[in-house]
Amino acid sequence: MYCGTMNDKDTLIVVSGGMDSITLLYDYKQRIAMGVSFDYGSKHNSREIPFAQMHCQRLGIPHIIINLGFMADCFKSSLLKGGEDIPEGAYDEDNMKSTVVPFRNGIMLSIAAGLAESHGLQYVMMANHGGDHTIYPDCRPQFVQAMDEAIRQGTFAHVGLLAPYTHISKTDIALRGKALGIDYSETWSCYKGGERHCGKCGTCTERIEALAAAGIDDKTQYDTLVPAH
């Protein structure tokens, strides 16, 4: 958790509206000067981005949305509109590989780095975590290290990449959120992007398990009956 002063607003956060990025937003709110969300044509963008807007507004943090609709038009992934069905079941590589959007974080972080330098900010922050490593190449420690170096070398201000959740689990994040008093029903995880969380896809499964392990009363509305833990 960040322990700086209110004057240390030196960071731009990539905030989706999901559990991880909203926890990071509150965890490091003292240093965050701006939030950015990307509408890249995923099936759930319209469900999660409003939460990103709401939380940034609640904290008095300026927030912008950047449209990357070309990704849905040109890239192949079940996560994108027009892609195959979102897989149900466990949040693991075998089951979730179809949801990979090629180099998504690399594209978004490149734009975020340009934004940060344009606004005189020193860091870009992302909310990847340890559970993402086996599924998403652009969430792994090696990617974070390489992207940090690329951004530093590619900006006059040597903007850095911060990814403080890289080596912790979804449950660890939920525990941080619990300590911060976050209401996770005001976040979105489900990749299907329906009116309510489906309760069956990999991200719903991961969400349910993490909240249960953290001892959090899950107020999320699901389409399916979730067993009590």
C-alpha atoms as an extended CHARMM CRD file, in Angstrom:
* protein
*
       229  EXT
         1         1  MET       CA              0.0000000000        0.0000000000        0.0000000000  PROA      1               0.0000000000
         2         2  TYR       CA              1.2670000000        3.4470000000       -0.9410000000  PROA      2               0.0000000000
         3         3  CYS       CA              2.2510000000        5.6990000000        1.9470000000  PROA      3               0.0000000000
         4         4  GLY       CA              3.1530000000        8.9410000000        0.1550000000  PROA      4               0.0000000000
         5         5  THR       CA              1.5480000000       12.3460000000        0.5100000000  PROA      5               0.0000000000
         6         6  MET       CA             -1.4240000000       13.8180000000       -1.3440000000  PROA      6               0.0000000000
         7         7  ASN       CA              1.0090000000       15.9260000000       -3.3730000000  PROA      7               0.0000000000
         8         8  ASP       CA              2.6960000000       12.9040000000       -4.9370000000  PROA      8               0.0000000000
         9         9  LYS       CA              0.2910000000       12.5040000000       -7.8420000000  PROA      9               0.0000000000
        10        10  ASP       CA              2.7220000000       11.1940000000      -10.4100000000  PROA      10              0.0000000000
        11        11  THR       CA              0.9190000000        8.1720000000      -11.8590000000  PROA      11              0.0000000000
        12        12  LEU       CA             -1.5830000000        7.2680000000      -14.5780000000  PROA      12              0.0000000000
        13        13  ILE       CA             -3.5250000000        4.0480000000      -13.9700000000  PROA      13              0.0000000000
        14        14  VAL       CA             -5.0100000000        1.7820000000      -16.6040000000  PROA      14              0.0000000000
        15        15  VAL       CA             -8.3450000000        0.9980000000      -14.9480000000  PROA      15              0.0000000000
        16        16  SER       CA            -10.8350000000       -1.4260000000      -16.4570000000  PROA      16              0.0000000000
        17        17  GLY       CA            -13.5230000000       -1.5090000000      -13.7960000000  PROA      17              0.0000000000
        18        18  GLY       CA            -12.6850000000       -5.0430000000      -12.6760000000  PROA      18              0.0000000000
        19        19  MET       CA            -11.7340000000       -6.2290000000       -9.1880000000  PROA      19              0.0000000000
        20        20  ASP       CA             -7.9860000000       -5.9250000000       -9.7050000000  PROA      20              0.0000000000
        21        21  SER       CA             -7.7540000000       -2.4380000000      -11.1800000000  PROA      21              0.0000000000
        22        22  ILE       CA            -10.3710000000       -0.9840000000       -8.8180000000  PROA      22              0.0000000000
        23        23  THR       CA             -8.4590000000       -2.3800000000       -5.8450000000  PROA      23              0.0000000000
        24        24  LEU       CA             -5.2520000000       -0.8980000000       -7.2460000000  PROA      24              0.0000000000
        25        25  LEU       CA             -7.0320000000        2.4380000000       -7.7490000000  PROA      25              0.0000000000
        26        26  TYR       CA             -7.9620000000        2.6440000000       -4.0660000000  PROA      26              0.0000000000
        27        27  ASP       CA             -4.7020000000        1.1040000000       -2.8630000000  PROA      27              0.0000000000
        28        28  TYR       CA             -2.6440000000        3.8060000000       -4.5900000000  PROA      28              0.0000000000
        29        29  LYS       CA             -5.1640000000        6.6480000000       -4.7750000000  PROA      29              0.0000000000
        30        30  GLN       CA             -2.7750000000        9.1220000000       -3.1160000000  PROA      30              0.0000000000
        31        31  ARG       CA             -0.4190000000        9.0220000000       -6.0860000000  PROA      31              0.0000000000
        32        32  ILE       CA             -2.8390000000        8.5450000000       -9.0020000000  PROA      32              0.0000000000
        33        33  ALA       CA             -3.3880000000       11.6830000000      -11.0850000000  PROA      33              0.0000000000
        34        34  MET       CA             -5.4070000000       10.1750000000      -13.9310000000  PROA      34              0.0000000000
        35        35  GLY       CA             -7.2720000000        7.0160000000      -14.9100000000  PROA      35              0.0000000000
        36        36  VAL       CA             -7.6720000000        5.6970000000      -18.4490000000  PROA      36              0.0000000000
        37        37  SER       CA             -9.9770000000        2.9520000000      -19.7130000000  PROA      37              0.0000000000
        38        38  PHE       CA             -9.8300000000        1.4000000000      -23.1650000000  PROA      38              0.0000000000
        39        39  ASP       CA            -12.9450000000        0.4120000000      -25.0940000000  PROA      39              0.0000000000
        40        40  TYR       CA            -11.4150000000       -2.2130000000      -27.3490000000  PROA      40              0.0000000000
        41        41  GLY       CA            -14.5610000000       -4.0390000000      -28.3950000000  PROA      41              0.0000000000
        42        42  SER       CA            -14.6760000000       -6.6940000000      -25.7190000000  PROA      42              0.0000000000
        43        43  LYS       CA            -17.9820000000       -8.3150000000      -24.8240000000  PROA      43              0.0000000000
        44        44  HSD       CA            -17.8300000000       -6.8170000000      -21.3460000000  PROA      44              0.0000000000
        45        45  ASN       CA            -16.4050000000       -3.3070000000      -21.9210000000  PROA      45              0.0000000000
        46        46  SER       CA            -19.8500000000       -1.7360000000      -21.6370000000  PROA      46              0.0000000000
        47        47  ARG       CA            -20.3760000000       -3.3990000000      -18.2550000000  PROA      47              0.0000000000
        48        48  GLU       CA            -17.0020000000       -2.6730000000      -16.6430000000  PROA      48              0.0000000000
        49        49  ILE       CA            -16.0290000000        0.7890000000      -17.9210000000  PROA      49              0.0000000000
        50        50  PRO       CA            -18.9190000000        2.5480000000      -16.0950000000  PROA      50              0.0000000000
        51        51  PHE       CA            -17.5060000000        1.1870000000      -12.8320000000  PROA      51              0.0000000000
        52        52  ALA       CA            -14.0950000000        2.6150000000      -13.7000000000  PROA      52              0.0000000000
        53        53  GLN       CA            -15.7330000000        5.9900000000      -14.3450000000  PROA      53              0.0000000000
        54        54  MET       CA            -17.7360000000        5.8350000000      -11.1360000000  PROA      54              0.0000000000
        55        55  HSD       CA            -14.8150000000        4.9870000000       -8.8650000000  PROA      55              0.0000000000
        56        56  CYS       CA            -12.5130000000        7.5890000000      -10.4100000000  PROA      56              0.0000000000
        57        57  GLN       CA            -15.2350000000       10.2050000000       -9.9950000000  PROA      57              0.0000000000
        58        58  ARG       CA            -15.7900000000        9.1180000000       -6.3950000000  PROA      58              0.0000000000
        59        59  LEU       CA            -12.0920000000        9.6360000000       -5.6750000000  PROA      59              0.0000000000
        60        60  GLY       CA            -11.8640000000       12.9010000000       -7.6140000000  PROA      60              0.0000000000
        61        61  ILE       CA             -9.4700000000       11.3870000000      -10.1600000000  PROA      61              0.0000000000
        62        62  PRO       CA             -9.8230000000       12.5710000000      -13.7870000000  PROA      62              0.0000000000
        63        63  HSD       CA            -10.8030000000        9.6910000000      -16.0690000000  PROA      63              0.0000000000
        64        64  ILE       CA            -10.7920000000        9.2960000000      -19.8300000000  PROA      64              0.0000000000
        65        65  ILE       CA            -11.9500000000        6.5710000000      -22.2070000000  PROA      65              0.0000000000
        66        66  ILE       CA            -10.0310000000        5.7770000000      -25.3850000000  PROA      66              0.0000000000
        67        67  ASN       CA            -11.6840000000        3.8680000000      -28.2000000000  PROA      67              0.0000000000
        68        68  LEU       CA             -9.6640000000        1.0080000000      -29.6790000000  PROA      68              0.0000000000
        69        69  GLY       CA            -12.4730000000       -0.4930000000      -31.7400000000  PROA      69              0.0000000000
        70        70  PHE       CA            -10.0460000000       -1.6350000000      -34.4290000000  PROA      70              0.0000000000
        71        71  MET       CA             -9.0210000000       -4.4900000000      -32.1210000000  PROA      71              0.0000000000
        72        72  ALA       CA            -12.4470000000       -6.1250000000      -32.3290000000  PROA      72              0.0000000000
        73        73  ASP       CA            -12.4080000000       -5.6470000000      -36.0950000000  PROA      73              0.0000000000
        74        74  CYS       CA             -8.9010000000       -6.9550000000      -36.7360000000  PROA      74              0.0000000000
        75        75  PHE       CA             -7.9170000000       -9.2720000000      -33.8780000000  PROA      75              0.0000000000
        76        76  LYS       CA             -9.0850000000      -12.7890000000      -33.0790000000  PROA      76              0.0000000000
        77        77  SER       CA            -10.2310000000      -13.6250000000      -29.5430000000  PROA      77              0.0000000000
        78        78  SER       CA            -13.3350000000      -15.0430000000      -27.8910000000  PROA      78              0.0000000000
        79        79  LEU       CA            -13.2120000000      -12.0130000000      -25.5860000000  PROA      79              0.0000000000
        80        80  LEU       CA            -14.0750000000       -9.6970000000      -28.4720000000  PROA      80              0.0000000000
        81        81  LYS       CA            -17.4800000000       -9.0270000000      -29.9890000000  PROA      81              0.0000000000
        82        82  GLY       CA            -18.0640000000      -11.4340000000      -32.8270000000  PROA      82              0.0000000000
        83        83  GLY       CA            -15.6780000000      -14.0060000000      -31.3540000000  PROA      83              0.0000000000
        84        84  GLU       CA            -16.5520000000      -17.5420000000      -30.3060000000  PROA      84              0.0000000000
        85        85  ASP       CA            -18.3350000000      -18.2460000000      -27.0300000000  PROA      85              0.0000000000
        86        86  ILE       CA            -16.5800000000      -17.4250000000      -23.7730000000  PROA      86              0.0000000000
        87        87  PRO       CA            -15.4510000000      -20.6850000000      -22.1370000000  PROA      87              0.0000000000
        88        88  GLU       CA            -16.9940000000      -21.7870000000      -18.8590000000  PROA      88              0.0000000000
        89        89  GLY       CA            -15.1540000000      -23.4620000000      -16.0090000000  PROA      89              0.0000000000
        90        90  ALA       CA            -11.7480000000      -22.9820000000      -14.4260000000  PROA      90              0.0000000000
        91        91  TYR       CA             -9.5540000000      -19.9080000000      -14.7950000000  PROA      91              0.0000000000
        92        92  ASP       CA             -6.5420000000      -21.7240000000      -16.2700000000  PROA      92              0.0000000000
        93        93  GLU       CA             -4.5280000000      -21.8300000000      -19.4840000000  PROA      93              0.0000000000
        94        94  ASP       CA             -6.2440000000      -24.7810000000      -21.1300000000  PROA      94              0.0000000000
        95        95  ASN       CA             -9.6960000000      -23.3170000000      -20.6250000000  PROA      95              0.0000000000
        96        96  MET       CA             -9.0470000000      -19.5960000000      -21.0570000000  PROA      96              0.0000000000
        97        97  LYS       CA             -6.5230000000      -19.4520000000      -23.9090000000  PROA      97              0.0000000000
        98        98  SER       CA             -9.1940000000      -18.4120000000      -26.4270000000  PROA      98              0.0000000000
        99        99  THR       CA             -9.7660000000      -15.1950000000      -24.4350000000  PROA      99              0.0000000000
       100       100  VAL       CA             -6.2690000000      -13.8930000000      -25.1030000000  PROA      100             0.0000000000
       101       101  VAL       CA             -6.3840000000      -10.6330000000      -27.0860000000  PROA      101             0.0000000000
       102       102  PRO       CA             -2.9960000000      -10.5220000000      -28.8550000000  PROA      102             0.0000000000
       103       103  PHE       CA             -0.6410000000       -8.0010000000      -27.2100000000  PROA      103             0.0000000000
       104       104  ARG       CA             -3.5690000000       -6.1510000000      -25.6210000000  PROA      104             0.0000000000
       105       105  ASN       CA             -1.5940000000       -4.8410000000      -22.6580000000  PROA      105             0.0000000000
       106       106  GLY       CA              1.3310000000       -3.8680000000      -24.8630000000  PROA      106             0.0000000000
       107       107  ILE       CA             -0.9450000000       -1.7280000000      -27.0330000000  PROA      107             0.0000000000
       108       108  MET       CA             -2.7320000000       -0.1320000000      -24.0860000000  PROA      108             0.0000000000
       109       109  LEU       CA              0.4290000000        0.5440000000      -22.1100000000  PROA      109             0.0000000000
       110       110  SER       CA              2.0620000000        2.1820000000      -25.1150000000  PROA      110             0.0000000000
       111       111  ILE       CA             -0.8370000000        4.6250000000      -25.3470000000  PROA      111             0.0000000000
       112       112  ALA       CA             -0.8640000000        5.0940000000      -21.5800000000  PROA      112             0.0000000000
       113       113  ALA       CA              2.8490000000        5.9160000000      -21.6530000000  PROA      113             0.0000000000
       114       114  GLY       CA              2.2400000000        8.6420000000      -24.2370000000  PROA      114             0.0000000000
       115       115  LEU       CA             -0.5880000000       10.0170000000      -22.0990000000  PROA      115             0.0000000000
       116       116  ALA       CA              1.5620000000        9.9960000000      -18.9900000000  PROA      116             0.0000000000
       117       117  GLU       CA              4.3970000000       11.8960000000      -20.6550000000  PROA      117             0.0000000000
       118       118  SER       CA              1.9470000000       14.3470000000      -22.2280000000  PROA      118             0.0000000000
       119       119  HSD       CA              0.5030000000       15.1290000000      -18.7940000000  PROA      119             0.0000000000
       120       120  GLY       CA              3.8420000000       15.3650000000      -17.0010000000  PROA      120             0.0000000000
       121       121  LEU       CA              3.3950000000       12.0940000000      -15.1030000000  PROA      121             0.0000000000
       122       122  GLN       CA              6.2310000000        9.7800000000      -14.2190000000  PROA      122             0.0000000000
       123       123  TYR       CA              4.5780000000        6.3630000000      -14.0510000000  PROA      123             0.0000000000
       124       124  VAL       CA              1.9830000000        4.1370000000      -15.6760000000  PROA      124             0.0000000000
       125       125  MET       CA              0.3200000000        1.5360000000      -13.4590000000  PROA      125             0.0000000000
       126       126  MET       CA             -1.3370000000       -1.7670000000      -14.4010000000  PROA      126             0.0000000000
       127       127  ALA       CA             -3.2030000000       -4.3600000000      -12.3330000000  PROA      127             0.0000000000
       128       128  ASN       CA             -1.9910000000       -7.7280000000      -13.5990000000  PROA      128             0.0000000000
       129       129  HSD       CA             -1.6330000000      -10.4190000000      -10.9530000000  PROA      129             0.0000000000
       130       130  GLY       CA             -0.0100000000      -13.8040000000      -10.3710000000  PROA      130             0.0000000000
       131       131  GLY       CA             -3.0270000000      -15.8150000000      -11.5050000000  PROA      131             0.0000000000
       132       132  ASP       CA             -2.7830000000      -14.2660000000      -14.9820000000  PROA      132             0.0000000000
       133       133  HSD       CA              0.7240000000      -15.5430000000      -15.7120000000  PROA      133             0.0000000000
       134       134  THR       CA             -0.1230000000      -18.9380000000      -17.1640000000  PROA      134             0.0000000000
       135       135  ILE       CA             -2.8520000000      -17.5600000000      -19.4370000000  PROA      135             0.0000000000
       136       136  TYR       CA             -1.7810000000      -14.1250000000      -20.6740000000  PROA      136             0.0000000000
       137       137  PRO       CA              1.7800000000      -13.5250000000      -21.9560000000  PROA      137             0.0000000000
       138       138  ASP       CA              1.3820000000       -9.7520000000      -21.5220000000  PROA      138             0.0000000000
       139       139  CYS       CA              0.7340000000      -10.1350000000      -17.7960000000  PROA      139             0.0000000000
       140       140  ARG       CA              3.8980000000      -12.0680000000      -16.9440000000  PROA      140             0.0000000000
       141       141  PRO       CA              6.8600000000      -10.6440000000      -14.9840000000  PROA      141             0.0000000000
       142       142  GLN       CA              9.1010000000      -10.8860000000      -18.0510000000  PROA      142             0.0000000000
       143       143  PHE       CA              6.6940000000       -8.7510000000      -20.0600000000  PROA      143             0.0000000000
       144       144  VAL       CA              6.3770000000       -6.1790000000      -17.2650000000  PROA      144             0.0000000000
       145       145  GLN       CA             10.1570000000       -5.8790000000      -17.0120000000  PROA      145             0.0000000000
       146       146  ALA       CA             10.6290000000       -5.6010000000      -20.7930000000  PROA      146             0.0000000000
       147       147  MET       CA              7.7660000000       -3.1060000000      -21.2010000000  PROA      147             0.0000000000
       148       148  ASP       CA              9.0760000000       -0.9890000000      -18.3530000000  PROA      148             0.0000000000
       149       149  GLU       CA             12.4480000000       -0.7960000000      -20.0840000000  PROA      149             0.0000000000
       150       150  ALA       CA             10.8680000000       -0.0350000000      -23.4760000000  PROA      150             0.0000000000
       151       151  ILE       CA              8.7350000000        2.7770000000      -22.0470000000  PROA      151             0.0000000000
       152       152  ARG       CA             11.6690000000        4.2650000000      -20.1310000000  PROA      152             0.0000000000
       153       153  GLN       CA             13.8520000000        4.2190000000      -23.2410000000  PROA      153             0.0000000000
       154       154  GLY       CA             11.0840000000        5.5120000000      -25.4670000000  PROA      154             0.0000000000
       155       155  THR       CA             10.1160000000        8.5980000000      -23.4530000000  PROA      155             0.0000000000
       156       156  PHE       CA             12.1340000000       11.7520000000      -22.7560000000  PROA      156             0.0000000000
       157       157  ALA       CA             10.9200000000       11.7020000000      -19.1490000000  PROA      157             0.0000000000
       158       158  HSD       CA             11.8430000000        8.0020000000      -18.7510000000  PROA      158             0.0000000000
       159       159  VAL       CA              8.2960000000        7.1120000000      -17.7140000000  PROA      159             0.0000000000
       160       160  GLY       CA              8.2260000000        3.8910000000      -15.6840000000  PROA      160             0.0000000000
       161       161  LEU       CA              5.7770000000        0.9960000000      -15.4870000000  PROA      161             0.0000000000
       162       162  LEU       CA              4.4490000000       -0.0150000000      -12.0680000000  PROA      162             0.0000000000
       163       163  ALA       CA              2.7730000000       -3.3990000000      -11.6120000000  PROA      163             0.0000000000
       164       164  PRO       CA              2.6420000000       -3.9670000000       -7.8430000000  PROA      164             0.0000000000
       165       165  TYR       CA              0.2850000000       -6.9640000000       -7.9780000000  PROA      165             0.0000000000
       166       166  THR       CA              2.4160000000       -9.0120000000      -10.3830000000  PROA      166             0.0000000000
       167       167  HSD       CA              3.4090000000      -11.6210000000       -7.8100000000  PROA      167             0.0000000000
       168       168  ILE       CA              0.2660000000      -11.8370000000       -5.6690000000  PROA      168             0.0000000000
       169       169  SER       CA             -2.9360000000      -13.8230000000       -6.1110000000  PROA      169             0.0000000000
       170       170  LYS       CA             -6.5340000000      -12.8130000000       -6.7460000000  PROA      170             0.0000000000
       171       171  THR       CA             -7.2950000000      -13.7580000000       -3.1380000000  PROA      171             0.0000000000
       172       172  ASP       CA             -4.4950000000      -11.4580000000       -1.9460000000  PROA      172             0.0000000000
       173       173  ILE       CA             -6.0770000000       -8.6540000000       -3.9720000000  PROA      173             0.0000000000
       174       174  ALA       CA             -9.4980000000       -9.3920000000       -2.4830000000  PROA      174             0.0000000000
       175       175  LEU       CA             -7.9720000000       -9.2410000000        1.0050000000  PROA      175             0.0000000000
       176       176  ARG       CA             -6.4890000000       -5.8210000000        0.1970000000  PROA      176             0.0000000000
       177       177  GLY       CA             -9.8630000000       -4.6810000000       -1.0580000000  PROA      177             0.0000000000
       178       178  LYS       CA            -11.5110000000       -5.9560000000        2.0990000000  PROA      178             0.0000000000
       179       179  ALA       CA             -9.1050000000       -3.9180000000        4.2160000000  PROA      179             0.0000000000
       180       180  LEU       CA             -9.7940000000       -0.8800000000        2.0130000000  PROA      180             0.0000000000
       181       181  GLY       CA            -13.5570000000       -1.3140000000        2.3930000000  PROA      181             0.0000000000
       182       182  ILE       CA            -14.2520000000       -1.8740000000       -1.3140000000  PROA      182             0.0000000000
       183       183  ASP       CA            -17.7110000000       -3.1200000000       -2.2560000000  PROA      183             0.0000000000
       184       184  TYR       CA            -16.8910000000       -5.5950000000       -5.0080000000  PROA      184             0.0000000000
       185       185  SER       CA            -20.4700000000       -5.6270000000       -6.2430000000  PROA      185             0.0000000000
       186       186  GLU       CA            -19.4110000000       -2.2700000000       -7.7260000000  PROA      186             0.0000000000
       187       187  THR       CA            -16.9210000000       -4.0040000000      -10.0310000000  PROA      187             0.0000000000
       188       188  TRP       CA            -17.3010000000       -6.2240000000      -13.0810000000  PROA      188             0.0000000000
       189       189  SER       CA            -15.5620000000       -9.5170000000      -13.9260000000  PROA      189             0.0000000000
       190       190  CYS       CA            -17.7700000000      -11.6120000000      -16.2330000000  PROA      190             0.0000000000
       191       191  TYR       CA            -16.3310000000      -11.9000000000      -19.7400000000  PROA      191             0.0000000000
       192       192  LYS       CA            -19.7600000000      -12.6230000000      -21.2350000000  PROA      192             0.0000000000
       193       193  GLY       CA            -20.9360000000       -9.0830000000      -20.5140000000  PROA      193             0.0000000000
       194       194  GLY       CA            -24.5900000000       -9.8780000000      -19.8380000000  PROA      194             0.0000000000
       195       195  GLU       CA            -26.9940000000       -8.0340000000      -17.5790000000  PROA      195             0.0000000000
       196       196  ARG       CA            -25.6210000000       -9.9790000000      -14.6080000000  PROA      196             0.0000000000
       197       197  HSD       CA            -22.4940000000      -12.0400000000      -13.9690000000  PROA      197             0.0000000000
       198       198  CYS       CA            -22.9890000000      -15.4790000000      -15.5020000000  PROA      198             0.0000000000
       199       199  GLY       CA            -21.3650000000      -17.2960000000      -12.5620000000  PROA      199             0.0000000000
       200       200  LYS       CA            -19.8910000000      -19.9340000000      -14.8820000000  PROA      200             0.0000000000
       201       201  CYS       CA            -17.1110000000      -18.4250000000      -17.0190000000  PROA      201             0.0000000000
       202       202  GLY       CA            -13.4860000000      -18.5220000000      -15.9260000000  PROA      202             0.0000000000
       203       203  THR       CA            -13.4270000000      -14.9610000000      -14.6100000000  PROA      203             0.0000000000
       204       204  CYS       CA            -16.6450000000      -15.4760000000      -12.6520000000  PROA      204             0.0000000000
       205       205  THR       CA            -15.2240000000      -18.6830000000      -11.1940000000  PROA      205             0.0000000000
       206       206  GLU       CA            -12.0180000000      -16.9080000000      -10.2000000000  PROA      206             0.0000000000
       207       207  ARG       CA            -13.9970000000      -14.0250000000       -8.6850000000  PROA      207             0.0000000000
       208       208  ILE       CA            -16.2510000000      -16.3130000000       -6.6450000000  PROA      208             0.0000000000
       209       209  GLU       CA            -13.3180000000      -18.3280000000       -5.3210000000  PROA      209             0.0000000000
       210       210  ALA       CA            -11.2310000000      -15.2550000000       -4.4040000000  PROA      210             0.0000000000
       211       211  LEU       CA            -14.0550000000      -13.5020000000       -2.5630000000  PROA      211             0.0000000000
       212       212  ALA       CA            -14.8790000000      -16.6900000000       -0.6560000000  PROA      212             0.0000000000
       213       213  ALA       CA            -11.2300000000      -17.2890000000        0.2750000000  PROA      213             0.0000000000
       214       214  ALA       CA            -10.9670000000      -13.6900000000        1.5220000000  PROA      214             0.0000000000
       215       215  GLY       CA            -14.0610000000      -14.1180000000        3.6730000000  PROA      215             0.0000000000
       216       216  ILE       CA            -16.0070000000      -11.4450000000        1.7820000000  PROA      216             0.0000000000
       217       217  ASP       CA            -19.7940000000      -11.5930000000        1.5840000000  PROA      217             0.0000000000
       218       218  ASP       CA            -20.3480000000      -11.7710000000       -2.1780000000  PROA      218             0.0000000000
       219       219  LYS       CA            -23.1300000000       -9.3480000000       -3.0990000000  PROA      219             0.0000000000
       220       220  THR       CA            -22.6240000000       -9.8850000000       -6.8330000000  PROA      220             0.0000000000
       221       221  GLN       CA            -25.7480000000      -10.8260000000       -8.7710000000  PROA      221             0.0000000000
       222       222  TYR       CA            -25.1970000000      -14.0270000000      -10.7560000000  PROA      222             0.0000000000
       223       223  ASP       CA            -27.3770000000      -15.7170000000      -13.3650000000  PROA      223             0.0000000000
       224       224  THR       CA            -26.7070000000      -19.0690000000      -11.7340000000  PROA      224             0.0000000000
       225       225  LEU       CA            -27.0210000000      -20.0350000000       -8.0970000000  PROA      225             0.0000000000
       226       226  VAL       CA            -23.5690000000      -19.8620000000       -6.5520000000  PROA      226             0.0000000000
       227       227  PRO       CA            -22.9900000000      -22.3870000000       -3.7570000000  PROA      227             0.0000000000
       228       228  ALA       CA            -22.4660000000      -20.8740000000       -0.3140000000  PROA      228             0.0000000000
       229       229  HSD       CA            -18.9120000000      -21.1350000000        1.0130000000  PROA      229             0.0000000000
